């Protein structure tokens, strides 16, 4: 039997074979590997270069091109981040600069770089609500149907081509129906109405009826066959106060993520007031609520497992709804855990942003907002009002990831103004 010898590291109790010792200079494998790792780390720190790709750039279009260029990770290079985010850059572009960005996306498409062109087009449409219909024939040429929102302003000739294509194109039908829901004009509405009366043969292969696709575009087909919007075009960002400090912001008088005085009947923790805002604010006034303030309350623990309805009494005070149904499964919550979200103070931006600003969850923006289109993490889902059985309107959302590095998931808020009922749902990846 070969005699084992102790590892040379002080305090290490491992013993090794002489052959190992010859290879490692007398150290056990874990110690040897740790030494190698430290050597590598020291080398990286000594030789790492700081690179500022934006140093000589002043043209916002050139800056955005650099931001969009994929970069391979190199441990020896530390990139200096640009002080503004991509979405802040897009919002501040002039019309001429946005036009150059669109031209750049078209060049990328012509060169076959679909994956690079797609986020640029989405950014122009979502962050700026730019009109990009000149690109649509190119997208169809390249079979790029997966970002349906890009087609929302499609002119009649393109819409008609898509309406024909959806009948025969089995491979793209799912995406084509989503595109049509984003278009949602009277011709599309009447076609969906027809499909409901006389379901086409291909509808059997879908998981849901063609009219359910309308929800992705933010509307529904009513029982009378009319379009009923479930979102509102005026949208204001919810941000940490540090980012918005003008006087107009303070005047919005909206508050977020407050701990309620009431307890959750299911877990006994304190409820959370997600939103407490003046009903006269432009993003809420259209609801015509006969109340001064609108409060949306939920349980941030149980709310992850179930739709939670809260009824507003005559004074607008939220009351846990008798229609809530306790889900079959709820984890047991630690009472320590019920202190509520303690993040930064939040406020409403003074100027509205694009109603599509947060519509694509996979882009990099913060999603929290009142109004606009929801950032669905999963499928679009507008709860039914427990009183009138109509779908409830989306009024805003809070994305936990916006205000908490460890947070994830979005709480979506809904209201039925007629019955003065609010609802929340939660989705996460
Ligand atoms: Zn050792
Ligand atoms: Zn609860
Ligand atoms: Zn209702």
Tab-separated table of C-alpha atoms and ligand atoms in Angstrom:
chain	number	residue	atom	x	y	z
A	1	UNK	CA	0.000	0.000	0.000
A	2	UNK	CA	1.306	3.456	-0.895
A	3	UNK	CA	1.796	5.749	2.016
A	4	UNK	CA	-0.365	8.934	1.921
A	5	UNK	CA	1.215	12.242	2.846
A	6	UNK	CA	-0.437	15.289	4.419
A	7	UNK	CA	-1.384	18.354	2.327
A	8	UNK	CA	1.092	21.232	2.766
A	9	UNK	CA	-1.591	23.823	3.510
A	10	UNK	CA	-1.573	24.815	7.145
A	11	UNK	CA	-4.714	23.540	8.820
A	12	UNK	CA	-5.745	21.246	5.929
A	13	UNK	CA	-6.237	17.709	7.143
A	14	UNK	CA	-6.364	16.009	3.753
A	15	UNK	CA	-3.828	13.376	2.831
A	16	UNK	CA	-2.725	12.694	-0.729
A	17	UNK	CA	-0.909	10.138	-2.836
A	18	UNK	CA	2.718	10.890	-3.731
A	19	UNK	CA	1.715	11.026	-7.418
A	20	UNK	CA	-0.756	13.827	-6.639
A	21	UNK	CA	1.876	15.605	-4.542
A	22	UNK	CA	4.271	15.496	-7.473
A	23	UNK	CA	1.687	17.169	-9.711
A	24	UNK	CA	0.500	19.819	-7.269
A	25	UNK	CA	3.677	20.583	-5.357
A	26	UNK	CA	2.459	18.832	-2.223
A	27	UNK	CA	-1.117	20.173	-2.022
A	28	UNK	CA	-4.427	18.300	-2.046
A	29	UNK	CA	-6.658	18.854	-5.086
A	30	UNK	CA	-9.127	21.285	-3.434
A	31	UNK	CA	-6.251	23.392	-2.053
A	32	UNK	CA	-4.469	23.276	-5.397
A	33	UNK	CA	-7.591	24.389	-7.227
A	34	UNK	CA	-8.152	27.227	-4.763
A	35	UNK	CA	-4.559	28.419	-5.341
A	36	UNK	CA	-5.114	28.319	-9.096
A	37	UNK	CA	-8.366	30.255	-8.751
A	38	UNK	CA	-6.622	32.925	-6.676
A	39	UNK	CA	-3.832	33.186	-9.209
A	40	UNK	CA	-6.355	33.642	-12.012
A	41	UNK	CA	-8.270	36.252	-10.017
A	42	UNK	CA	-5.042	38.178	-9.271
A	43	UNK	CA	-4.139	38.041	-12.955
A	44	UNK	CA	-7.567	39.351	-13.975
A	45	UNK	CA	-7.421	42.172	-11.465
A	46	UNK	CA	-3.935	43.155	-12.574
A	47	UNK	CA	-4.668	43.040	-16.275
A	48	UNK	CA	-8.321	44.086	-16.402
A	49	UNK	CA	-8.939	47.061	-18.624
A	50	UNK	CA	-11.730	49.524	-18.137
A	51	UNK	CA	-13.343	50.258	-21.482
A	52	UNK	CA	-15.720	53.117	-22.127
A	53	UNK	CA	-17.385	52.474	-25.471
A	54	UNK	CA	-19.287	55.768	-25.155
A	55	UNK	CA	-16.277	57.986	-24.508
A	56	UNK	CA	-16.201	59.782	-27.842
A	57	UNK	CA	-19.889	59.469	-28.672
A	58	UNK	CA	-22.318	62.375	-28.494
A	59	UNK	CA	-24.879	61.290	-31.110
A	60	UNK	CA	-27.713	59.459	-29.279
A	61	UNK	CA	-28.249	57.190	-32.303
A	62	UNK	CA	-24.621	56.044	-32.186
A	63	UNK	CA	-24.902	55.553	-28.431
A	64	UNK	CA	-28.014	53.390	-28.856
A	65	UNK	CA	-26.349	51.334	-31.589
A	66	UNK	CA	-23.538	50.516	-29.142
A	67	UNK	CA	-26.092	49.677	-26.431
A	68	UNK	CA	-27.821	47.233	-28.791
A	69	UNK	CA	-24.644	45.553	-30.044
A	70	UNK	CA	-24.245	42.144	-28.401
A	71	UNK	CA	-21.013	41.865	-26.403
A	72	UNK	CA	-19.142	38.729	-25.511
A	73	UNK	CA	-18.308	38.427	-21.865
A	74	UNK	CA	-14.591	38.946	-21.308
A	75	UNK	CA	-13.341	38.849	-17.690
A	76	UNK	CA	-10.410	41.084	-18.663
A	77	UNK	CA	-12.693	43.904	-19.793
A	78	UNK	CA	-14.834	46.013	-17.541
A	79	UNK	CA	-17.329	48.087	-19.516
A	80	UNK	CA	-18.340	51.483	-18.193
A	81	UNK	CA	-22.165	51.657	-18.267
A	82	UNK	CA	-23.815	54.628	-19.958
A	83	UNK	CA	-25.415	56.982	-17.406
A	84	UNK	CA	-28.854	56.697	-19.039
A	85	UNK	CA	-30.855	53.526	-19.688
A	86	UNK	CA	-31.872	52.406	-23.171
A	87	UNK	CA	-35.489	53.396	-22.573
A	88	UNK	CA	-34.503	56.865	-21.322
A	89	UNK	CA	-32.438	57.284	-24.504
A	90	UNK	CA	-35.350	56.239	-26.732
A	91	UNK	CA	-37.795	58.587	-25.017
A	92	UNK	CA	-35.434	61.549	-25.503
A	93	UNK	CA	-34.725	60.959	-29.232
A	94	UNK	CA	-35.937	63.616	-31.683
A	95	UNK	CA	-38.177	62.442	-34.537
A	96	UNK	CA	-35.218	62.690	-36.909
A	97	UNK	CA	-33.027	60.554	-34.621
A	98	UNK	CA	-35.796	57.961	-34.178
A	99	UNK	CA	-36.070	57.834	-37.981
A	100	UNK	CA	-32.343	57.030	-38.195
A	101	UNK	CA	-32.800	54.262	-35.622
A	102	UNK	CA	-35.604	52.822	-37.742
A	103	UNK	CA	-33.349	52.969	-40.810
A	104	UNK	CA	-30.660	51.137	-38.856
A	105	UNK	CA	-33.138	48.386	-37.906
A	106	UNK	CA	-34.028	48.020	-41.600
A	107	UNK	CA	-30.346	47.663	-42.489
A	108	UNK	CA	-29.978	44.958	-39.844
A	109	UNK	CA	-33.019	43.164	-41.256
A	110	UNK	CA	-31.603	43.329	-44.791
A	111	UNK	CA	-28.349	41.826	-43.470
A	112	UNK	CA	-30.303	38.988	-41.818
A	113	UNK	CA	-29.769	40.171	-38.220
A	114	UNK	CA	-33.373	39.611	-37.121
A	115	UNK	CA	-32.520	39.227	-33.444
A	116	UNK	CA	-30.807	42.604	-33.387
A	117	UNK	CA	-33.503	44.391	-35.383
A	118	UNK	CA	-36.417	43.131	-33.277
A	119	UNK	CA	-35.610	44.879	-29.941
A	120	UNK	CA	-34.913	48.162	-31.769
A	121	UNK	CA	-38.312	48.048	-33.468
A	122	UNK	CA	-40.014	47.077	-30.210
A	123	UNK	CA	-38.300	49.954	-28.400
A	124	UNK	CA	-39.465	52.481	-31.016
A	125	UNK	CA	-43.050	51.206	-30.839
A	126	UNK	CA	-43.286	50.677	-27.075
A	127	UNK	CA	-41.255	53.525	-25.568
A	128	UNK	CA	-42.190	56.122	-28.206
A	129	UNK	CA	-45.358	54.766	-29.838
A	130	UNK	CA	-43.684	55.500	-33.192
A	131	UNK	CA	-45.419	54.724	-36.445
A	132	UNK	CA	-43.292	52.094	-38.220
A	133	UNK	CA	-45.625	50.722	-40.904
A	134	UNK	CA	-42.933	51.012	-43.610
A	135	UNK	CA	-41.163	48.098	-41.902
A	136	UNK	CA	-44.155	45.736	-41.904
A	137	UNK	CA	-43.696	44.341	-45.457
A	138	UNK	CA	-40.067	43.567	-44.509
A	139	UNK	CA	-41.149	41.761	-41.348
A	140	UNK	CA	-43.593	39.649	-43.375
A	141	UNK	CA	-40.908	38.978	-45.967
A	142	UNK	CA	-38.661	37.623	-43.197
A	143	UNK	CA	-41.473	35.653	-41.509
A	144	UNK	CA	-41.150	37.792	-38.357
A	145	UNK	CA	-44.598	37.493	-36.819
A	146	UNK	CA	-43.626	36.876	-33.205
A	147	UNK	CA	-43.709	40.518	-32.026
A	148	UNK	CA	-47.380	41.185	-32.714
A	149	UNK	CA	-47.397	44.688	-31.258
A	150	UNK	CA	-45.198	45.906	-34.147
A	151	UNK	CA	-48.207	45.457	-36.439
A	152	UNK	CA	-50.697	47.428	-34.305
A	153	UNK	CA	-50.948	50.352	-36.779
A	154	UNK	CA	-51.020	48.131	-39.894
A	155	UNK	CA	-52.733	49.843	-42.874
A	156	UNK	CA	-55.737	48.140	-44.590
A	157	UNK	CA	-53.715	46.387	-47.332
A	158	UNK	CA	-51.427	44.666	-44.812
A	159	UNK	CA	-54.333	43.870	-42.497
A	160	UNK	CA	-56.168	42.202	-45.389
A	161	UNK	CA	-53.097	40.126	-46.309
A	162	UNK	CA	-52.855	38.971	-42.685
A	163	UNK	CA	-56.572	38.130	-42.571
A	164	UNK	CA	-56.085	35.896	-45.612
A	165	UNK	CA	-52.894	34.344	-44.289
A	166	UNK	CA	-54.430	33.361	-40.957
A	167	UNK	CA	-56.838	31.050	-42.808
A	168	UNK	CA	-54.107	28.865	-44.375
A	169	UNK	CA	-50.853	29.447	-42.454
A	170	UNK	CA	-50.957	26.695	-39.814
A	171	UNK	CA	-47.384	27.400	-38.669
A	172	UNK	CA	-47.895	31.088	-37.895
A	173	UNK	CA	-51.597	31.137	-36.997
A	174	UNK	CA	-51.020	31.702	-33.290
A	175	UNK	CA	-48.817	34.748	-33.962
A	176	UNK	CA	-51.128	35.997	-36.702
A	177	UNK	CA	-54.117	35.957	-34.346
A	178	UNK	CA	-52.077	37.934	-31.808
A	179	UNK	CA	-51.169	40.437	-34.523
A	180	UNK	CA	-54.841	40.806	-35.467
A	181	UNK	CA	-55.734	41.408	-31.823
A	182	UNK	CA	-53.206	44.265	-31.732
A	183	UNK	CA	-54.732	45.726	-34.908
A	184	UNK	CA	-58.270	45.341	-33.525
A	185	UNK	CA	-59.909	47.649	-36.091
A	186	UNK	CA	-63.555	47.343	-37.253
A	187	UNK	CA	-62.655	44.877	-40.033
A	188	UNK	CA	-60.785	42.604	-37.623
A	189	UNK	CA	-63.594	42.913	-35.082
A	190	UNK	CA	-66.205	41.834	-37.636
A	191	UNK	CA	-64.033	38.874	-38.711
A	192	UNK	CA	-63.661	37.709	-35.106
A	193	UNK	CA	-67.428	38.102	-34.681
A	194	UNK	CA	-67.923	35.838	-37.724
A	195	UNK	CA	-65.475	33.266	-36.327
A	196	UNK	CA	-67.469	33.171	-33.116
A	197	UNK	CA	-70.732	32.479	-35.021
A	198	UNK	CA	-69.176	30.034	-37.493
A	199	UNK	CA	-65.966	28.601	-36.007
A	200	UNK	CA	-63.433	27.825	-38.768
A	201	UNK	CA	-62.038	24.300	-38.955
A	202	UNK	CA	-58.577	25.411	-37.819
A	203	UNK	CA	-60.029	26.808	-34.580
A	204	UNK	CA	-60.162	23.256	-33.222
A	205	UNK	CA	-56.350	23.261	-33.052
A	206	UNK	CA	-56.240	26.357	-30.832
A	207	UNK	CA	-56.215	26.163	-27.047
A	208	UNK	CA	-58.734	29.021	-26.817
A	209	UNK	CA	-61.282	30.481	-29.214
A	210	UNK	CA	-60.035	33.172	-31.641
A	211	UNK	CA	-61.950	35.869	-29.725
A	212	UNK	CA	-59.907	35.203	-26.560
A	213	UNK	CA	-56.822	36.430	-28.452
A	214	UNK	CA	-58.355	39.926	-28.323
A	215	UNK	CA	-57.331	40.126	-24.660
A	216	UNK	CA	-53.662	40.274	-25.688
A	217	UNK	CA	-54.460	43.480	-27.558
A	218	UNK	CA	-56.201	44.889	-24.465
A	219	UNK	CA	-59.865	44.479	-25.470
A	220	UNK	CA	-62.656	41.935	-25.579
A	221	UNK	CA	-65.489	41.058	-27.928
A	222	UNK	CA	-68.701	41.644	-25.983
A	223	UNK	CA	-71.719	39.356	-26.241
A	224	UNK	CA	-73.157	41.934	-28.672
A	225	UNK	CA	-70.076	41.492	-30.849
A	226	UNK	CA	-68.628	44.931	-30.080
A	227	UNK	CA	-65.094	45.894	-29.081
A	228	UNK	CA	-64.818	46.821	-25.417
A	229	UNK	CA	-61.457	48.271	-24.316
A	230	UNK	CA	-59.937	46.864	-21.137
A	231	UNK	CA	-57.006	49.276	-20.942
A	232	UNK	CA	-56.656	53.046	-20.985
A	233	UNK	CA	-54.372	55.074	-23.236
A	234	UNK	CA	-53.149	57.567	-20.639
A	235	UNK	CA	-50.326	56.021	-18.671
A	236	UNK	CA	-48.073	57.416	-15.927
A	237	UNK	CA	-44.981	55.722	-14.540
A	238	UNK	CA	-44.697	54.808	-10.850
A	239	UNK	CA	-41.113	55.521	-9.794
A	240	UNK	CA	-38.982	55.922	-6.684
A	241	UNK	CA	-39.111	59.562	-5.509
A	242	UNK	CA	-35.368	59.975	-5.928
A	243	UNK	CA	-35.826	59.745	-9.691
A	244	UNK	CA	-38.611	62.329	-9.940
A	245	UNK	CA	-38.374	65.381	-7.833
A	246	UNK	CA	-40.278	68.131	-9.597
A	247	UNK	CA	-43.115	69.889	-7.831
A	248	UNK	CA	-45.790	68.610	-10.216
A	249	UNK	CA	-44.991	65.093	-9.065
A	250	UNK	CA	-45.768	65.852	-5.465
A	251	UNK	CA	-49.050	67.407	-6.612
A	252	UNK	CA	-50.237	64.066	-8.036
A	253	UNK	CA	-50.852	63.049	-4.443
A	254	UNK	CA	-50.786	59.335	-5.240
A	255	UNK	CA	-49.346	56.847	-2.776
A	256	UNK	CA	-48.218	53.284	-3.233
A	257	UNK	CA	-47.424	50.184	-1.187
A	258	UNK	CA	-48.758	51.347	2.135
A	259	UNK	CA	-49.546	48.918	4.939
A	260	UNK	CA	-53.288	48.733	5.519
A	261	UNK	CA	-54.966	48.778	8.928
A	262	UNK	CA	-56.911	45.616	7.982
A	263	UNK	CA	-55.754	42.028	8.204
A	264	UNK	CA	-56.064	39.285	5.619
A	265	UNK	CA	-58.751	36.774	6.683
A	266	UNK	CA	-56.718	33.945	5.123
A	267	UNK	CA	-53.181	34.451	6.482
A	268	UNK	CA	-53.899	37.060	9.170
A	269	UNK	CA	-51.056	39.297	7.917
A	270	UNK	CA	-51.588	42.979	7.211
A	271	UNK	CA	-53.093	43.812	3.845
A	272	UNK	CA	-51.201	46.091	1.457
A	273	UNK	CA	-52.614	49.187	-0.238
A	274	UNK	CA	-50.981	48.890	-3.660
A	275	UNK	CA	-52.422	52.162	-4.900
A	276	UNK	CA	-54.155	55.107	-3.231
A	277	UNK	CA	-54.818	57.856	-5.769
A	278	UNK	CA	-57.101	60.777	-6.484
A	279	UNK	CA	-59.895	59.666	-8.834
A	280	UNK	CA	-59.584	63.014	-10.650
A	281	UNK	CA	-56.059	62.130	-11.842
A	282	UNK	CA	-56.080	62.054	-15.691
A	283	UNK	CA	-55.193	58.337	-15.703
A	284	UNK	CA	-58.292	57.476	-13.601
A	285	UNK	CA	-60.857	60.230	-14.292
A	286	UNK	CA	-62.355	58.326	-17.290
A	287	UNK	CA	-63.665	55.688	-14.854
A	288	UNK	CA	-66.188	58.192	-13.473
A	289	UNK	CA	-65.947	56.720	-9.988
A	290	UNK	CA	-68.266	58.471	-7.502
A	291	UNK	CA	-65.407	58.566	-4.971
A	292	UNK	CA	-62.658	61.034	-4.124
A	293	UNK	CA	-59.924	58.431	-3.901
A	294	UNK	CA	-59.361	55.002	-5.368
A	295	UNK	CA	-57.630	52.486	-3.146
A	296	UNK	CA	-56.563	49.067	-4.376
A	297	UNK	CA	-55.880	46.671	-1.565
A	298	UNK	CA	-54.547	43.114	-1.653
A	299	UNK	CA	-52.694	40.568	0.433
A	300	UNK	CA	-49.181	40.472	-0.994
A	301	UNK	CA	-48.767	36.890	0.214
A	302	UNK	CA	-52.132	35.227	-0.593
A	303	UNK	CA	-52.496	37.493	-3.654
A	304	UNK	CA	-49.745	35.469	-5.366
A	305	UNK	CA	-52.032	32.416	-5.291
A	306	UNK	CA	-55.459	33.813	-6.087
A	307	UNK	CA	-57.378	36.737	-7.561
A	308	UNK	CA	-58.325	38.960	-4.634
A	309	UNK	CA	-61.452	41.104	-4.833
A	310	UNK	CA	-61.986	44.103	-2.594
A	311	UNK	CA	-65.219	46.097	-2.508
A	312	UNK	CA	-65.227	49.858	-1.952
A	313	UNK	CA	-67.884	51.174	0.385
A	314	UNK	CA	-69.692	54.492	-0.083
A	315	UNK	CA	-66.698	56.416	1.266
A	316	UNK	CA	-64.273	54.387	-0.846
A	317	UNK	CA	-62.979	52.375	2.102
A	318	UNK	CA	-61.763	48.959	0.894
A	319	UNK	CA	-63.546	45.930	2.354
A	320	UNK	CA	-62.492	42.306	1.748
A	321	UNK	CA	-65.061	40.907	-0.703
A	322	UNK	CA	-67.512	38.170	0.207
A	323	UNK	CA	-66.822	36.772	-3.283
A	324	UNK	CA	-63.205	35.819	-2.514
A	325	UNK	CA	-62.627	32.092	-2.662
A	326	UNK	CA	-59.788	30.749	-0.606
A	327	UNK	CA	-57.521	28.678	-2.878
A	328	UNK	CA	-57.148	24.982	-2.118
A	329	UNK	CA	-53.459	25.531	-1.448
A	330	UNK	CA	-51.810	28.356	0.497
A	331	UNK	CA	-48.350	28.010	2.035
A	332	UNK	CA	-48.033	28.863	5.713
A	333	UNK	CA	-46.610	32.347	6.061
A	334	UNK	CA	-44.187	33.424	8.721
A	335	UNK	CA	-45.702	36.223	10.770
A	336	UNK	CA	-42.274	37.934	10.684
A	337	UNK	CA	-42.785	38.113	6.961
A	338	UNK	CA	-45.851	40.285	7.181
A	339	UNK	CA	-44.178	43.649	7.621
A	340	UNK	CA	-45.036	44.607	4.062
A	341	UNK	CA	-42.802	46.003	1.378
A	342	UNK	CA	-40.324	48.496	2.760
A	343	UNK	CA	-38.792	49.983	-0.336
A	344	UNK	CA	-38.171	53.549	-1.432
A	345	UNK	CA	-40.968	56.107	-1.415
A	346	UNK	CA	-42.845	55.913	-4.693
A	347	UNK	CA	-44.556	58.577	-6.714
A	348	UNK	CA	-46.289	59.139	-10.029
A	349	UNK	CA	-44.428	60.794	-12.917
A	350	UNK	CA	-45.732	64.231	-13.863
A	351	UNK	CA	-45.919	63.524	-17.603
A	352	UNK	CA	-47.626	60.510	-19.207
A	353	UNK	CA	-45.534	58.018	-21.152
A	354	UNK	CA	-46.453	55.835	-24.141
A	355	UNK	CA	-49.415	53.537	-23.371
A	356	UNK	CA	-47.270	50.677	-24.750
A	357	UNK	CA	-44.211	51.634	-22.669
A	358	UNK	CA	-44.272	48.464	-20.558
A	359	UNK	CA	-46.299	46.231	-22.906
A	360	UNK	CA	-43.373	43.891	-23.634
A	361	UNK	CA	-42.236	42.421	-20.365
A	362	UNK	CA	-39.007	41.004	-21.813
A	363	UNK	CA	-37.564	44.433	-22.687
A	364	UNK	CA	-35.491	46.160	-20.002
A	365	UNK	CA	-37.800	48.924	-18.712
A	366	UNK	CA	-39.376	49.340	-15.293
A	367	UNK	CA	-42.994	48.219	-15.588
A	368	UNK	CA	-44.782	49.910	-12.669
A	369	UNK	CA	-47.431	52.319	-13.924
A	370	UNK	CA	-51.029	53.500	-13.817
A	371	UNK	CA	-52.961	53.016	-17.078
A	372	UNK	CA	-51.451	51.780	-20.340
A	373	UNK	CA	-51.029	48.170	-21.385
A	374	UNK	CA	-50.165	45.494	-18.838
A	375	UNK	CA	-46.775	43.727	-19.006
A	376	UNK	CA	-48.107	40.181	-19.062
A	377	UNK	CA	-45.508	37.721	-17.843
A	378	UNK	CA	-47.823	34.864	-18.838
A	379	UNK	CA	-51.051	35.022	-20.884
A	380	UNK	CA	-53.312	38.082	-20.776
A	381	UNK	CA	-55.858	37.608	-17.993
A	382	UNK	CA	-58.556	40.135	-17.104
A	383	UNK	CA	-60.641	38.858	-14.162
A	384	UNK	CA	-64.438	38.849	-14.279
A	385	UNK	CA	-66.271	41.179	-11.923
A	386	UNK	CA	-68.004	38.989	-9.307
A	387	UNK	CA	-71.050	41.309	-9.334
A	388	UNK	CA	-71.836	41.914	-13.027
A	389	UNK	CA	-69.700	39.084	-14.541
A	390	UNK	CA	-68.080	41.495	-17.043
A	391	UNK	CA	-64.332	41.562	-17.457
A	392	UNK	CA	-62.704	44.179	-15.232
A	393	UNK	CA	-60.605	47.025	-16.614
A	394	UNK	CA	-56.868	47.178	-16.080
A	395	UNK	CA	-55.881	50.262	-14.056
A	396	UNK	CA	-52.208	49.722	-13.296
A	397	UNK	CA	-49.462	47.424	-12.112
A	398	UNK	CA	-46.615	47.235	-9.622
A	399	UNK	CA	-43.533	45.241	-10.592
A	400	UNK	CA	-41.685	44.101	-7.472
A	401	UNK	CA	-38.423	43.944	-9.441
A	402	UNK	CA	-38.548	47.725	-9.983
A	403	UNK	CA	-38.043	48.577	-6.326
A	404	UNK	CA	-36.382	45.561	-4.769
A	405	UNK	CA	-33.265	43.833	-6.139
A	406	UNK	CA	-34.509	40.493	-4.898
A	407	UNK	CA	-38.116	41.122	-5.864
A	408	UNK	CA	-39.905	39.545	-8.769
A	409	UNK	CA	-43.396	39.256	-10.147
A	410	UNK	CA	-46.051	41.801	-11.035
A	411	UNK	CA	-49.308	42.686	-9.257
A	412	UNK	CA	-51.922	43.757	-11.821
A	413	UNK	CA	-54.815	45.954	-10.656
A	414	UNK	CA	-58.357	46.007	-12.072
A	415	UNK	CA	-61.622	47.756	-11.346
A	416	UNK	CA	-65.313	47.493	-12.155
A	417	UNK	CA	-66.371	51.127	-11.784
A	418	UNK	CA	-70.105	50.312	-11.858
A	419	UNK	CA	-69.898	47.898	-8.920
A	420	UNK	CA	-66.986	49.635	-7.163
A	421	UNK	CA	-64.995	46.405	-6.933
A	422	UNK	CA	-61.223	46.137	-7.397
A	423	UNK	CA	-59.228	42.997	-8.132
A	424	UNK	CA	-55.566	42.040	-8.193
A	425	UNK	CA	-53.755	39.211	-9.893
A	426	UNK	CA	-50.126	38.234	-9.775
A	427	UNK	CA	-47.854	36.681	-12.385
A	428	UNK	CA	-44.207	35.762	-12.308
A	429	UNK	CA	-41.886	33.886	-14.623
B	1	LIG	ZN1	-5.367	20.734	1.319
B	2	LIG	ZN1	-53.179	36.737	3.142
B	3	LIG	ZN1	-69.126	44.716	-12.153
